[in-house]
Amino acid sequence: MDEKCIGIIGMGDMGKMYARRLSDAGWRINGCDRPESYEALKKEFAGRGRVNIMQNGHLVSRCSDYIIYNVPAKNIDDVVAQFGPSTKMGAIVGGQTSCKAPEIAAFEKHLPQDVEIVSCHSLHGPGVDPRGQPLVLIKHRASDESFALVEKMLSCFGSKFVYLSASDHDHITADTQAVTHAAFLSMGAAWRANAQFPWEVPRYVGGIENVKINLTLRIYSNKWHVYAGLAMLNPSARRQIGQYAESVTALFKLMLAGQREELSRRVKEAGEAVFGNARWKGRGGEDEGLLLKDELLDRFSLGELPQERVRNNHLSLLAMVDCWWKLGIVPYDHMICSTPLFRLWLGIAESLFRKPELLDEAIETAIEDNTFRADDLEFTFAARDWSERVTLGNDEAYRRKFEAISEYFAPRFEEATRVGNEMIKAILEKTH
Ligand SMILES: NC(=O)C1=CN([C@@H]2O[C@H](COP(=O)(O)OP(=O)(O)OC[C@H]3O[C@@H](n4cnc5c(N)ncnc54)[C@H](OP(=O)(O)O)[C@@H]3O)[C@@H](O)[C@H]2O)C=CC1
Ligand SMILES: O=C(O)C(=O)Cc1ccc(O)cc1
């Protein structure tokens, strides 16, 4: 094994996952987090001879050949300003934050000129098996030889390398991640506002409802800064999230006004733009759709399955497809650079839009069934409120809302994470 060693600054969920997997593959790791976490980290990694926990980023930077910053995106400028000038001469530096514009700006501003820059981004959470998942590599300022070294180091993840520029990365992840999270964050906010635990409400149990609940709880059980960073620091994300809020509002107004034809026309036009023309077909014409079957999804309920499936107007999904249409996004074009969560979300949107009888039922329910109005009203408020908080770019306003909702759902996180992991595994196996 090459004696080059890897530095990891930020040993939180992702940093630890990187340290474990890279050291298992034989690389020597120098890792640090904040000084106050030194003792605990040292204890946690005591059994791993190849992981050397250090007190701070200066110590890591001066002796590592490839240094990966695994800190919250909002802190990247401060952390690189602090440790970047200590980087070993001729080393390579990269970041694993979810949004590349601030990361690259920080590197350009604070790193010495002799330091090369190769960034990366694992498009999955710390609990997901990285094999086969996309791993973005960004050769920003590096020789072919240095880039090949980073590829060699990261190849032990077994992920699919996706080669992008920093700005293409941010465009794509705004289209996929940021707007998908907006939908799930809004569902959680609406359920809490209505004092509902969705697994106790028959309309939210079974089939595609299970995906909505499990993924919403998955997001709220994670760290707020991951979603805040992705939404507020990505230059493209605000527009996307704003459009989602506009689509929700426009469709809800049509539902309230009972404008069946207008609603049906708009939903179907959006569906045609996104799913028409057999967009899910691969180049060889084979079916590459994600279509998720109710029977499969039914297995992953947090609540009791009702005797009979209860109708839903699926405002969150109708608005997602409307939003993709208005923004000219063809989600299949981004599959190569997608997270499991995005693929599941697209999968349930597809399940609704590729089954005409189900889509007609959703439209019919939207117009005729007013028992949904309270839920939809709160959902519309929630989508608009999240969008406003993102536009204002206020970390504190984002954190407070996120944490209040997170607290509300916390008692079910353990079970939701377990069921969600099984669901993701089963579905990804099926759709590979
Ligand atoms: N979680 C996910 O699913 C994914 C996250 N990412 C990205 O990876 C990065 C890390 O996320 P994640 O691991 O989930 O978050 P965590 O909060 O678990 O980890 C970040 C760590 O960085 C530490 N840190 C902050 N400032 C410093 C500093 N000055 N010196 C050393 N350490 C510092 C934090 O300490 P403290 O908590 O005390 O501030 C924390 O332990 C983020 O940019 C995120 O966007 C990318 C892919 C997936
Ligand atoms: O799959 C998702 O969207 C997640 O929620 C996990 C996640 C969060 C941040 C990333 O940068 C990548 C993946």
Short mmCIF file of C-alpha atoms and ligand atoms in Angstrom, two decimals:
data_model
loop_
_atom_site.label_atom_id
_atom_site.label_comp_id
_atom_site.label_asym_id
_atom_site.label_seq_id
_atom_site.Cartn_x
_atom_site.Cartn_y
_atom_site.Cartn_z
CA MET A 1 0.00 0.00 0.00
CA ASP A 2 1.12 3.52 -0.86
CA GLU A 3 2.49 5.30 2.21
CA LYS A 4 0.64 8.51 1.37
CA CYS A 5 -1.74 9.47 4.14
CA ILE A 6 -5.14 11.07 4.26
CA GLY A 7 -6.18 13.90 6.57
CA ILE A 8 -9.78 14.37 7.67
CA ILE A 9 -10.78 17.66 9.28
CA GLY A 10 -14.27 17.28 10.79
CA MET A 11 -14.89 13.85 12.31
CA GLY A 12 -18.70 13.95 12.49
CA ASP A 13 -20.98 11.41 10.83
CA MET A 14 -19.41 11.62 7.37
CA GLY A 15 -15.82 12.16 8.52
CA LYS A 16 -15.98 9.04 10.70
CA MET A 17 -17.48 7.02 7.89
CA TYR A 18 -14.64 8.14 5.59
CA ALA A 19 -12.01 7.38 8.28
CA ARG A 20 -13.37 3.88 8.90
CA ARG A 21 -13.67 2.86 5.28
CA LEU A 22 -10.40 4.38 4.12
CA SER A 23 -8.46 2.86 7.02
CA ASP A 24 -10.11 -0.53 6.43
CA ALA A 25 -8.73 -0.29 2.89
CA GLY A 26 -5.23 0.18 4.31
CA TRP A 27 -4.75 3.98 4.16
CA ARG A 28 -3.24 5.84 7.10
CA ILE A 29 -5.61 8.51 8.41
CA ASN A 30 -4.92 11.67 10.41
CA GLY A 31 -8.21 12.95 11.76
CA CYS A 32 -9.38 15.81 13.96
CA ASP A 33 -12.52 17.57 15.03
CA ARG A 34 -12.84 20.46 17.45
CA PRO A 35 -10.25 20.31 20.27
CA GLU A 36 -13.02 19.57 22.79
CA SER A 37 -13.87 16.34 20.91
CA TYR A 38 -10.26 15.09 20.94
CA GLU A 39 -10.48 12.75 23.95
CA ALA A 40 -13.77 11.16 22.93
CA LEU A 41 -12.58 10.60 19.36
CA LYS A 42 -9.31 9.16 20.56
CA LYS A 43 -11.25 6.65 22.65
CA GLU A 44 -13.63 5.83 19.81
CA PHE A 45 -10.81 5.09 17.36
CA ALA A 46 -8.43 3.51 19.89
CA GLY A 47 -8.69 0.08 18.30
CA ARG A 48 -7.77 1.31 14.84
CA GLY A 49 -4.04 1.56 14.50
CA ARG A 50 -4.28 3.23 11.11
CA VAL A 51 -6.36 6.15 12.43
CA ASN A 52 -4.34 8.79 14.24
CA ILE A 53 -6.56 11.30 16.05
CA MET A 54 -4.95 14.72 16.39
CA GLN A 55 -5.80 17.82 18.35
CA ASN A 56 -6.44 20.23 15.54
CA GLY A 57 -6.41 20.90 11.80
CA HIS A 58 -2.91 22.42 11.80
CA LEU A 59 -1.44 19.11 12.94
CA VAL A 60 -3.50 17.20 10.38
CA SER A 61 -2.67 19.59 7.54
CA ARG A 62 1.07 19.64 7.97
CA CYS A 63 1.52 15.86 7.70
CA SER A 64 -1.18 14.64 5.27
CA ASP A 65 -0.99 14.24 1.49
CA TYR A 66 -4.71 14.52 0.75
CA ILE A 67 -6.75 16.55 3.23
CA ILE A 68 -10.54 16.31 3.16
CA TYR A 69 -12.60 18.98 4.94
CA ASN A 70 -15.71 17.25 6.29
CA VAL A 71 -17.20 20.17 8.22
CA PRO A 72 -20.60 21.91 7.93
CA ALA A 73 -20.78 23.98 4.74
CA LYS A 74 -21.57 27.11 6.75
CA ASN A 75 -18.20 26.82 8.56
CA ILE A 76 -16.03 26.07 5.55
CA ASP A 77 -14.59 29.56 5.11
CA ASP A 78 -13.64 29.89 8.79
CA VAL A 79 -12.13 26.42 9.02
CA VAL A 80 -10.09 26.68 5.80
CA ALA A 81 -8.95 30.19 6.80
CA GLN A 82 -7.69 28.70 10.05
CA PHE A 83 -5.97 25.51 8.83
CA GLY A 84 -5.45 26.00 5.07
CA PRO A 85 -2.16 27.96 5.42
CA SER A 86 -0.71 25.02 7.43
CA THR A 87 -1.20 22.61 4.50
CA LYS A 88 1.89 20.53 3.70
CA MET A 89 3.71 21.87 0.63
CA GLY A 90 2.49 20.23 -2.58
CA ALA A 91 -0.38 18.40 -0.85
CA ILE A 92 -3.88 18.01 -2.31
CA VAL A 93 -6.91 19.49 -0.54
CA GLY A 94 -10.59 18.78 -1.04
CA GLY A 95 -13.94 19.19 0.68
CA GLN A 96 -16.85 16.86 1.09
CA THR A 97 -19.49 19.53 1.76
CA SER A 98 -22.79 19.34 -0.10
CA CYS A 99 -22.36 22.67 -1.85
CA LYS A 100 -19.25 23.52 -3.79
CA ALA A 101 -19.41 27.29 -4.45
CA PRO A 102 -18.41 28.36 -0.90
CA GLU A 103 -15.98 25.46 -0.54
CA ILE A 104 -14.01 26.27 -3.71
CA ALA A 105 -14.10 29.99 -2.88
CA ALA A 106 -12.58 29.24 0.54
CA PHE A 107 -9.85 27.06 -1.01
CA GLU A 108 -8.96 29.68 -3.59
CA LYS A 109 -8.86 32.36 -0.94
CA HIS A 110 -6.92 30.63 1.82
CA LEU A 111 -4.77 27.82 0.37
CA PRO A 112 -1.17 28.45 -0.69
CA GLN A 113 -0.63 28.37 -4.45
CA ASP A 114 1.45 25.17 -4.40
CA VAL A 115 -1.52 23.22 -2.99
CA GLU A 116 -3.72 21.31 -5.44
CA ILE A 117 -7.51 21.12 -5.16
CA VAL A 118 -9.63 18.01 -5.78
CA SER A 119 -13.05 18.01 -4.11
CA CYS A 120 -15.54 15.21 -3.67
CA HIS A 121 -19.13 14.57 -2.58
CA SER A 122 -20.66 11.23 -1.59
CA LEU A 123 -24.28 11.42 -2.65
CA HIS A 124 -25.66 9.47 0.26
CA GLY A 125 -25.89 9.64 4.04
CA PRO A 126 -23.42 8.05 6.46
CA GLY A 127 -25.58 4.95 7.07
CA VAL A 128 -25.95 3.96 3.41
CA ASP A 129 -23.66 1.36 1.78
CA PRO A 130 -21.54 3.48 -0.60
CA ARG A 131 -21.12 0.69 -3.15
CA GLY A 132 -22.73 1.66 -6.42
CA GLN A 133 -23.77 5.12 -5.13
CA PRO A 134 -22.54 8.21 -7.01
CA LEU A 135 -19.39 9.89 -5.72
CA VAL A 136 -18.70 13.24 -7.40
CA LEU A 137 -15.08 14.14 -8.10
CA ILE A 138 -14.08 17.71 -8.95
CA LYS A 139 -10.63 18.28 -10.46
CA HIS A 140 -10.44 21.97 -9.75
CA ARG A 141 -6.69 22.67 -9.64
CA ALA A 142 -4.64 19.53 -9.96
CA SER A 143 -2.29 17.56 -12.17
CA ASP A 144 -3.50 14.31 -13.74
CA GLU A 145 -1.19 12.45 -11.43
CA SER A 146 -2.64 14.00 -8.27
CA PHE A 147 -6.16 13.43 -9.51
CA ALA A 148 -5.33 9.78 -10.14
CA LEU A 149 -4.03 9.50 -6.57
CA VAL A 150 -7.35 10.79 -5.18
CA GLU A 151 -9.24 8.36 -7.42
CA LYS A 152 -7.08 5.54 -6.12
CA MET A 153 -7.70 6.54 -2.50
CA LEU A 154 -11.45 6.88 -2.86
CA SER A 155 -11.90 3.79 -5.04
CA CYS A 156 -12.25 1.66 -1.87
CA PHE A 157 -15.81 2.99 -1.43
CA GLY A 158 -16.89 1.05 -4.50
CA SER A 159 -18.97 4.09 -5.52
CA LYS A 160 -19.55 5.25 -9.09
CA PHE A 161 -17.30 8.20 -9.85
CA VAL A 162 -19.08 11.13 -11.47
CA TYR A 163 -16.76 13.77 -12.93
CA LEU A 164 -18.13 17.31 -12.71
CA SER A 165 -17.10 20.93 -12.35
CA ALA A 166 -18.03 22.68 -9.11
CA SER A 167 -20.73 24.77 -10.78
CA ASP A 168 -22.32 21.81 -12.61
CA HIS A 169 -22.36 19.98 -9.29
CA ASP A 170 -24.26 22.83 -7.63
CA HIS A 171 -26.76 23.12 -10.50
CA ILE A 172 -27.56 19.44 -10.43
CA THR A 173 -27.81 19.09 -6.66
CA ALA A 174 -30.10 22.14 -6.48
CA ASP A 175 -32.42 20.41 -8.98
CA THR A 176 -32.32 17.10 -7.17
CA GLN A 177 -31.51 17.37 -3.48
CA ALA A 178 -32.55 20.87 -2.45
CA VAL A 179 -36.01 20.79 -3.94
CA THR A 180 -36.68 17.22 -2.78
CA HIS A 181 -35.78 18.17 0.77
CA ALA A 182 -38.16 21.16 0.53
CA ALA A 183 -41.04 18.73 -0.05
CA PHE A 184 -40.17 16.44 2.89
CA LEU A 185 -39.39 19.33 5.24
CA SER A 186 -42.82 20.77 4.42
CA MET A 187 -44.59 17.47 5.07
CA GLY A 188 -43.02 17.27 8.52
CA ALA A 189 -43.92 20.88 9.29
CA ALA A 190 -47.56 20.34 8.21
CA TRP A 191 -47.98 17.14 10.22
CA ARG A 192 -46.65 18.87 13.31
CA ALA A 193 -48.80 21.95 12.76
CA ASN A 194 -51.86 19.69 12.63
CA ALA A 195 -50.63 17.76 15.69
CA GLN A 196 -50.63 14.58 13.62
CA PHE A 197 -48.37 11.59 13.80
CA PRO A 198 -48.91 10.44 10.23
CA TRP A 199 -48.45 6.73 11.03
CA GLU A 200 -51.62 7.01 13.15
CA VAL A 201 -53.68 8.43 10.26
CA PRO A 202 -55.00 5.74 7.84
CA ARG A 203 -54.60 8.04 4.84
CA TYR A 204 -50.86 8.19 5.45
CA VAL A 205 -50.19 4.49 5.90
CA GLY A 206 -49.19 2.03 3.16
CA GLY A 207 -47.80 2.25 -0.36
CA ILE A 208 -46.26 5.55 -1.36
CA GLU A 209 -47.33 7.13 1.96
CA ASN A 210 -44.70 4.96 3.68
CA VAL A 211 -42.00 6.53 1.55
CA LYS A 212 -43.22 10.02 2.51
CA ILE A 213 -43.18 9.25 6.23
CA ASN A 214 -39.94 7.29 6.37
CA LEU A 215 -37.99 9.83 4.36
CA THR A 216 -39.42 12.80 6.25
CA LEU A 217 -38.37 11.26 9.56
CA ARG A 218 -35.00 10.36 8.08
CA ILE A 219 -34.34 14.01 7.21
CA TYR A 220 -35.50 15.33 10.58
CA SER A 221 -33.31 12.80 12.40
CA ASN A 222 -30.25 14.19 10.61
CA LYS A 223 -28.35 17.43 11.35
CA TRP A 224 -30.08 20.69 10.45
CA HIS A 225 -26.90 22.24 9.02
CA VAL A 226 -26.73 19.62 6.24
CA TYR A 227 -30.08 20.77 4.81
CA ALA A 228 -29.60 24.45 5.63
CA GLY A 229 -26.22 24.51 3.90
CA LEU A 230 -27.50 22.73 0.86
CA ALA A 231 -30.45 25.07 0.49
CA MET A 232 -28.99 28.43 1.49
CA LEU A 233 -25.43 28.31 0.22
CA ASN A 234 -26.10 26.76 -3.16
CA PRO A 235 -26.54 29.68 -5.57
CA SER A 236 -29.13 27.75 -7.64
CA ALA A 237 -31.25 26.32 -4.85
CA ARG A 238 -33.35 29.33 -3.83
CA ARG A 239 -35.10 29.56 -7.17
CA GLN A 240 -35.88 25.85 -7.14
CA ILE A 241 -37.28 25.89 -3.62
CA GLY A 242 -39.23 29.07 -4.40
CA GLN A 243 -40.79 27.42 -7.44
CA TYR A 244 -41.82 24.42 -5.37
CA ALA A 245 -43.66 26.75 -2.96
CA GLU A 246 -45.31 28.52 -5.91
CA SER A 247 -46.41 25.24 -7.46
CA VAL A 248 -47.91 24.04 -4.17
CA THR A 249 -49.79 27.33 -3.76
CA ALA A 250 -51.09 27.45 -7.33
CA LEU A 251 -52.38 23.87 -7.24
CA PHE A 252 -53.94 24.33 -3.81
CA LYS A 253 -55.80 27.43 -5.05
CA LEU A 254 -57.20 25.45 -8.00
CA MET A 255 -58.32 22.73 -5.57
CA LEU A 256 -59.98 25.26 -3.25
CA ALA A 257 -61.78 26.92 -6.14
CA GLY A 258 -62.99 23.53 -7.43
CA GLN A 259 -61.44 24.22 -10.85
CA ARG A 260 -61.36 20.60 -11.91
CA GLU A 261 -60.58 21.13 -15.59
CA GLU A 262 -57.86 23.68 -15.03
CA LEU A 263 -56.28 21.49 -12.35
CA SER A 264 -56.46 18.40 -14.51
CA ARG A 265 -55.06 20.23 -17.55
CA ARG A 266 -52.14 21.68 -15.60
CA VAL A 267 -51.27 18.44 -13.81
CA LYS A 268 -51.39 16.43 -17.02
CA GLU A 269 -49.38 18.94 -18.99
CA ALA A 270 -46.70 18.82 -16.30
CA GLY A 271 -46.87 15.01 -16.27
CA GLU A 272 -46.44 14.91 -20.04
CA ALA A 273 -43.38 17.20 -19.89
CA VAL A 274 -41.72 15.14 -17.16
CA PHE A 275 -42.86 11.59 -17.86
CA GLY A 276 -44.14 11.75 -21.44
CA ASN A 277 -42.18 10.66 -24.44
CA ALA A 278 -41.07 7.57 -22.52
CA ARG A 279 -38.40 9.55 -20.71
CA TRP A 280 -37.76 6.66 -18.35
CA LYS A 281 -36.63 4.48 -21.26
CA GLY A 282 -32.93 3.85 -21.59
CA ARG A 283 -31.10 4.49 -24.85
CA GLY A 284 -31.69 0.89 -25.90
CA GLY A 285 -35.43 1.37 -25.29
CA GLU A 286 -35.41 -0.79 -22.17
CA ASP A 287 -37.55 0.14 -19.17
CA GLU A 288 -35.31 1.97 -16.72
CA GLY A 289 -38.24 3.33 -14.75
CA LEU A 290 -38.23 3.28 -10.99
CA LEU A 291 -41.92 2.50 -10.71
CA LEU A 292 -42.38 1.42 -7.14
CA LYS A 293 -45.03 -1.17 -6.41
CA ASP A 294 -47.48 -0.70 -3.55
CA GLU A 295 -46.98 -4.33 -2.46
CA LEU A 296 -43.27 -3.67 -1.96
CA LEU A 297 -43.79 -0.34 -0.21
CA ASP A 298 -46.56 -1.69 2.06
CA ARG A 299 -43.94 -3.69 3.94
CA PHE A 300 -42.36 -0.57 5.37
CA SER A 301 -45.15 0.94 7.47
CA LEU A 302 -44.66 2.60 10.81
CA GLY A 303 -48.40 2.24 11.45
CA GLU A 304 -51.16 -0.30 10.99
CA LEU A 305 -52.19 -0.83 7.34
CA PRO A 306 -55.88 0.10 6.84
CA GLN A 307 -58.20 -2.61 5.43
CA GLU A 308 -58.69 -0.59 2.29
CA ARG A 309 -56.30 1.92 0.74
CA VAL A 310 -57.40 5.46 1.63
CA ARG A 311 -57.38 8.04 -1.17
CA ASN A 312 -55.06 11.03 -1.10
CA ASN A 313 -54.80 13.99 -3.47
CA HIS A 314 -50.98 13.87 -3.23
CA LEU A 315 -50.55 17.64 -3.35
CA SER A 316 -46.85 17.26 -2.47
CA LEU A 317 -46.20 15.04 -5.51
CA LEU A 318 -48.42 16.93 -7.96
CA ALA A 319 -46.54 20.10 -6.98
CA MET A 320 -43.15 18.41 -7.39
CA VAL A 321 -43.91 17.43 -10.97
CA ASP A 322 -45.40 20.88 -11.65
CA CYS A 323 -42.21 22.44 -10.25
CA TRP A 324 -39.93 20.26 -12.42
CA TRP A 325 -42.03 21.22 -15.43
CA LYS A 326 -41.94 24.97 -14.68
CA LEU A 327 -38.16 24.84 -14.17
CA GLY A 328 -37.60 22.72 -17.28
CA ILE A 329 -36.03 19.96 -15.19
CA VAL A 330 -36.05 16.44 -16.59
CA PRO A 331 -35.21 14.46 -13.44
CA TYR A 332 -34.04 11.40 -15.39
CA ASP A 333 -31.18 13.48 -16.82
CA HIS A 334 -29.78 13.75 -13.30
CA MET A 335 -29.96 10.08 -12.36
CA ILE A 336 -26.22 9.67 -12.65
CA CYS A 337 -25.78 12.24 -9.88
CA SER A 338 -28.71 11.43 -7.59
CA THR A 339 -29.10 10.45 -3.94
CA PRO A 340 -31.15 7.43 -2.82
CA LEU A 341 -33.71 9.84 -1.41
CA PHE A 342 -34.15 11.61 -4.75
CA ARG A 343 -34.52 8.30 -6.59
CA LEU A 344 -37.24 7.18 -4.18
CA TRP A 345 -39.05 10.50 -4.49
CA LEU A 346 -38.91 10.31 -8.28
CA GLY A 347 -40.02 6.68 -7.98
CA ILE A 348 -43.22 7.55 -6.14
CA ALA A 349 -43.92 10.51 -8.44
CA GLU A 350 -43.58 8.09 -11.33
CA SER A 351 -45.89 5.58 -9.64
CA LEU A 352 -48.57 8.25 -9.49
CA PHE A 353 -48.11 9.77 -12.93
CA ARG A 354 -47.64 6.58 -14.92
CA LYS A 355 -50.90 5.11 -13.61
CA PRO A 356 -53.66 7.19 -15.24
CA GLU A 357 -56.39 5.80 -12.94
CA LEU A 358 -54.38 6.77 -9.85
CA LEU A 359 -53.67 10.25 -11.19
CA ASP A 360 -57.37 10.75 -12.02
CA GLU A 361 -58.27 9.56 -8.54
CA ALA A 362 -55.86 12.10 -7.00
CA ILE A 363 -57.37 14.93 -9.08
CA GLU A 364 -60.89 13.80 -8.22
CA THR A 365 -59.99 13.64 -4.52
CA ALA A 366 -58.41 17.10 -4.72
CA ILE A 367 -61.67 18.61 -5.97
CA GLU A 368 -64.32 16.54 -4.20
CA ASP A 369 -62.89 15.56 -0.84
CA ASN A 370 -62.63 18.52 1.51
CA THR A 371 -61.41 16.46 4.46
CA PHE A 372 -57.92 17.20 3.12
CA ARG A 373 -58.22 20.97 3.24
CA ALA A 374 -56.70 21.38 6.72
CA ASP A 375 -53.71 19.20 5.84
CA ASP A 376 -53.19 20.93 2.51
CA LEU A 377 -53.51 24.39 4.01
CA GLU A 378 -50.75 23.62 6.52
CA PHE A 379 -48.66 22.01 3.79
CA THR A 380 -48.96 25.13 1.64
CA PHE A 381 -48.01 27.40 4.56
CA ALA A 382 -45.08 25.12 5.32
CA ALA A 383 -43.72 25.10 1.76
CA ARG A 384 -43.93 28.89 1.61
CA ASP A 385 -42.40 29.36 5.04
CA TRP A 386 -39.43 27.09 4.29
CA SER A 387 -38.89 28.92 1.04
CA GLU A 388 -38.96 32.28 2.78
CA ARG A 389 -36.50 31.18 5.45
CA VAL A 390 -34.15 29.94 2.72
CA THR A 391 -34.49 33.18 0.77
CA LEU A 392 -33.73 35.24 3.87
CA GLY A 393 -30.64 33.08 4.35
CA ASN A 394 -31.00 33.16 8.11
CA ASP A 395 -29.30 30.13 9.69
CA GLU A 396 -30.89 30.69 13.06
CA ALA A 397 -34.45 30.86 11.67
CA TYR A 398 -33.82 27.66 9.75
CA ARG A 399 -32.29 25.85 12.71
CA ARG A 400 -35.09 26.75 15.13
CA LYS A 401 -37.85 25.52 12.86
CA PHE A 402 -35.96 22.37 11.93
CA GLU A 403 -35.15 21.48 15.54
CA ALA A 404 -38.69 22.11 16.84
CA ILE A 405 -40.09 19.70 14.25
CA SER A 406 -37.28 17.26 14.84
CA GLU A 407 -38.09 17.18 18.55
CA TYR A 408 -41.73 16.45 17.80
CA PHE A 409 -40.87 13.33 15.77
CA ALA A 410 -37.82 12.23 17.80
CA PRO A 411 -39.52 9.39 19.76
CA ARG A 412 -39.97 7.49 16.50
CA PHE A 413 -36.53 8.15 14.96
CA GLU A 414 -34.96 4.88 15.98
CA GLU A 415 -37.70 2.79 14.45
CA ALA A 416 -38.04 5.07 11.41
CA THR A 417 -34.31 4.84 10.70
CA ARG A 418 -34.40 1.04 10.93
CA VAL A 419 -37.50 0.72 8.73
CA GLY A 420 -36.19 3.44 6.37
CA ASN A 421 -32.85 1.66 5.95
CA GLU A 422 -34.62 -1.61 5.14
CA MET A 423 -36.90 0.20 2.71
CA ILE A 424 -34.04 1.95 0.93
CA LYS A 425 -32.08 -1.30 0.71
CA ALA A 426 -35.01 -3.29 -0.66
CA ILE A 427 -35.97 -0.64 -3.17
CA LEU A 428 -32.45 0.06 -4.37
CA GLU A 429 -31.87 -3.66 -4.89
CA LYS A 430 -35.05 -3.81 -6.90
CA THR A 431 -34.30 -0.76 -9.02
CA HIS A 432 -30.62 -1.37 -9.73
N1 LIG B 1 -24.93 13.81 6.60
C1 LIG B 1 -25.06 13.53 5.31
O1 LIG B 1 -25.97 12.79 4.92
C2 LIG B 1 -24.08 14.09 4.32
C3 LIG B 1 -23.34 15.24 4.64
N2 LIG B 1 -22.48 15.75 3.70
C4 LIG B 1 -21.68 16.93 4.02
O2 LIG B 1 -20.61 16.50 4.83
C5 LIG B 1 -20.22 17.53 5.74
C6 LIG B 1 -20.24 16.96 7.15
O3 LIG B 1 -21.55 16.55 7.46
P1 LIG B 1 -21.87 15.56 8.66
O4 LIG B 1 -20.72 14.69 8.95
O5 LIG B 1 -23.18 14.97 8.40
O6 LIG B 1 -22.04 16.63 9.85
P2 LIG B 1 -21.56 16.54 11.37
O7 LIG B 1 -22.14 17.71 12.08
O8 LIG B 1 -21.87 15.18 11.91
O9 LIG B 1 -19.98 16.67 11.27
C7 LIG B 1 -19.27 17.87 11.06
C8 LIG B 1 -18.16 17.93 12.09
O10 LIG B 1 -17.28 19.02 11.81
C9 LIG B 1 -16.93 19.57 13.07
N3 LIG B 1 -16.33 20.89 12.99
C10 LIG B 1 -16.95 22.09 12.86
N4 LIG B 1 -16.03 23.07 12.90
C11 LIG B 1 -14.81 22.47 13.05
C12 LIG B 1 -13.48 22.94 13.18
N5 LIG B 1 -13.21 24.25 13.20
N6 LIG B 1 -12.46 22.04 13.32
C13 LIG B 1 -12.71 20.73 13.32
N7 LIG B 1 -13.96 20.23 13.24
C14 LIG B 1 -14.99 21.09 13.10
C15 LIG B 1 -18.25 19.57 13.81
O11 LIG B 1 -18.13 19.84 15.19
P3 LIG B 1 -19.37 20.57 15.96
O12 LIG B 1 -20.54 19.65 15.83
O13 LIG B 1 -18.86 20.71 17.36
O14 LIG B 1 -19.60 21.87 15.26
C16 LIG B 1 -18.72 18.16 13.50
O15 LIG B 1 -18.20 17.20 14.39
C17 LIG B 1 -21.23 18.68 5.57
O16 LIG B 1 -20.67 19.68 4.80
C18 LIG B 1 -22.39 18.00 4.85
O17 LIG B 1 -23.10 18.90 4.04
C19 LIG B 1 -22.28 15.17 2.48
C20 LIG B 1 -22.96 14.02 2.16
C21 LIG B 1 -23.93 13.42 3.05
O1 LIG B 2 -30.23 11.52 0.23
C1 LIG B 2 -30.37 12.67 0.69
O2 LIG B 2 -30.81 13.62 0.07
C2 LIG B 2 -30.00 12.88 2.11
O3 LIG B 2 -30.72 13.47 2.86
C3 LIG B 2 -28.63 12.45 2.50
C4 LIG B 2 -27.64 13.42 1.98
C5 LIG B 2 -27.50 14.67 2.58
C6 LIG B 2 -26.56 15.56 2.09
C7 LIG B 2 -25.79 15.21 1.01
O4 LIG B 2 -24.90 16.09 0.55
C8 LIG B 2 -25.91 13.97 0.41
C9 LIG B 2 -26.86 13.08 0.91
#
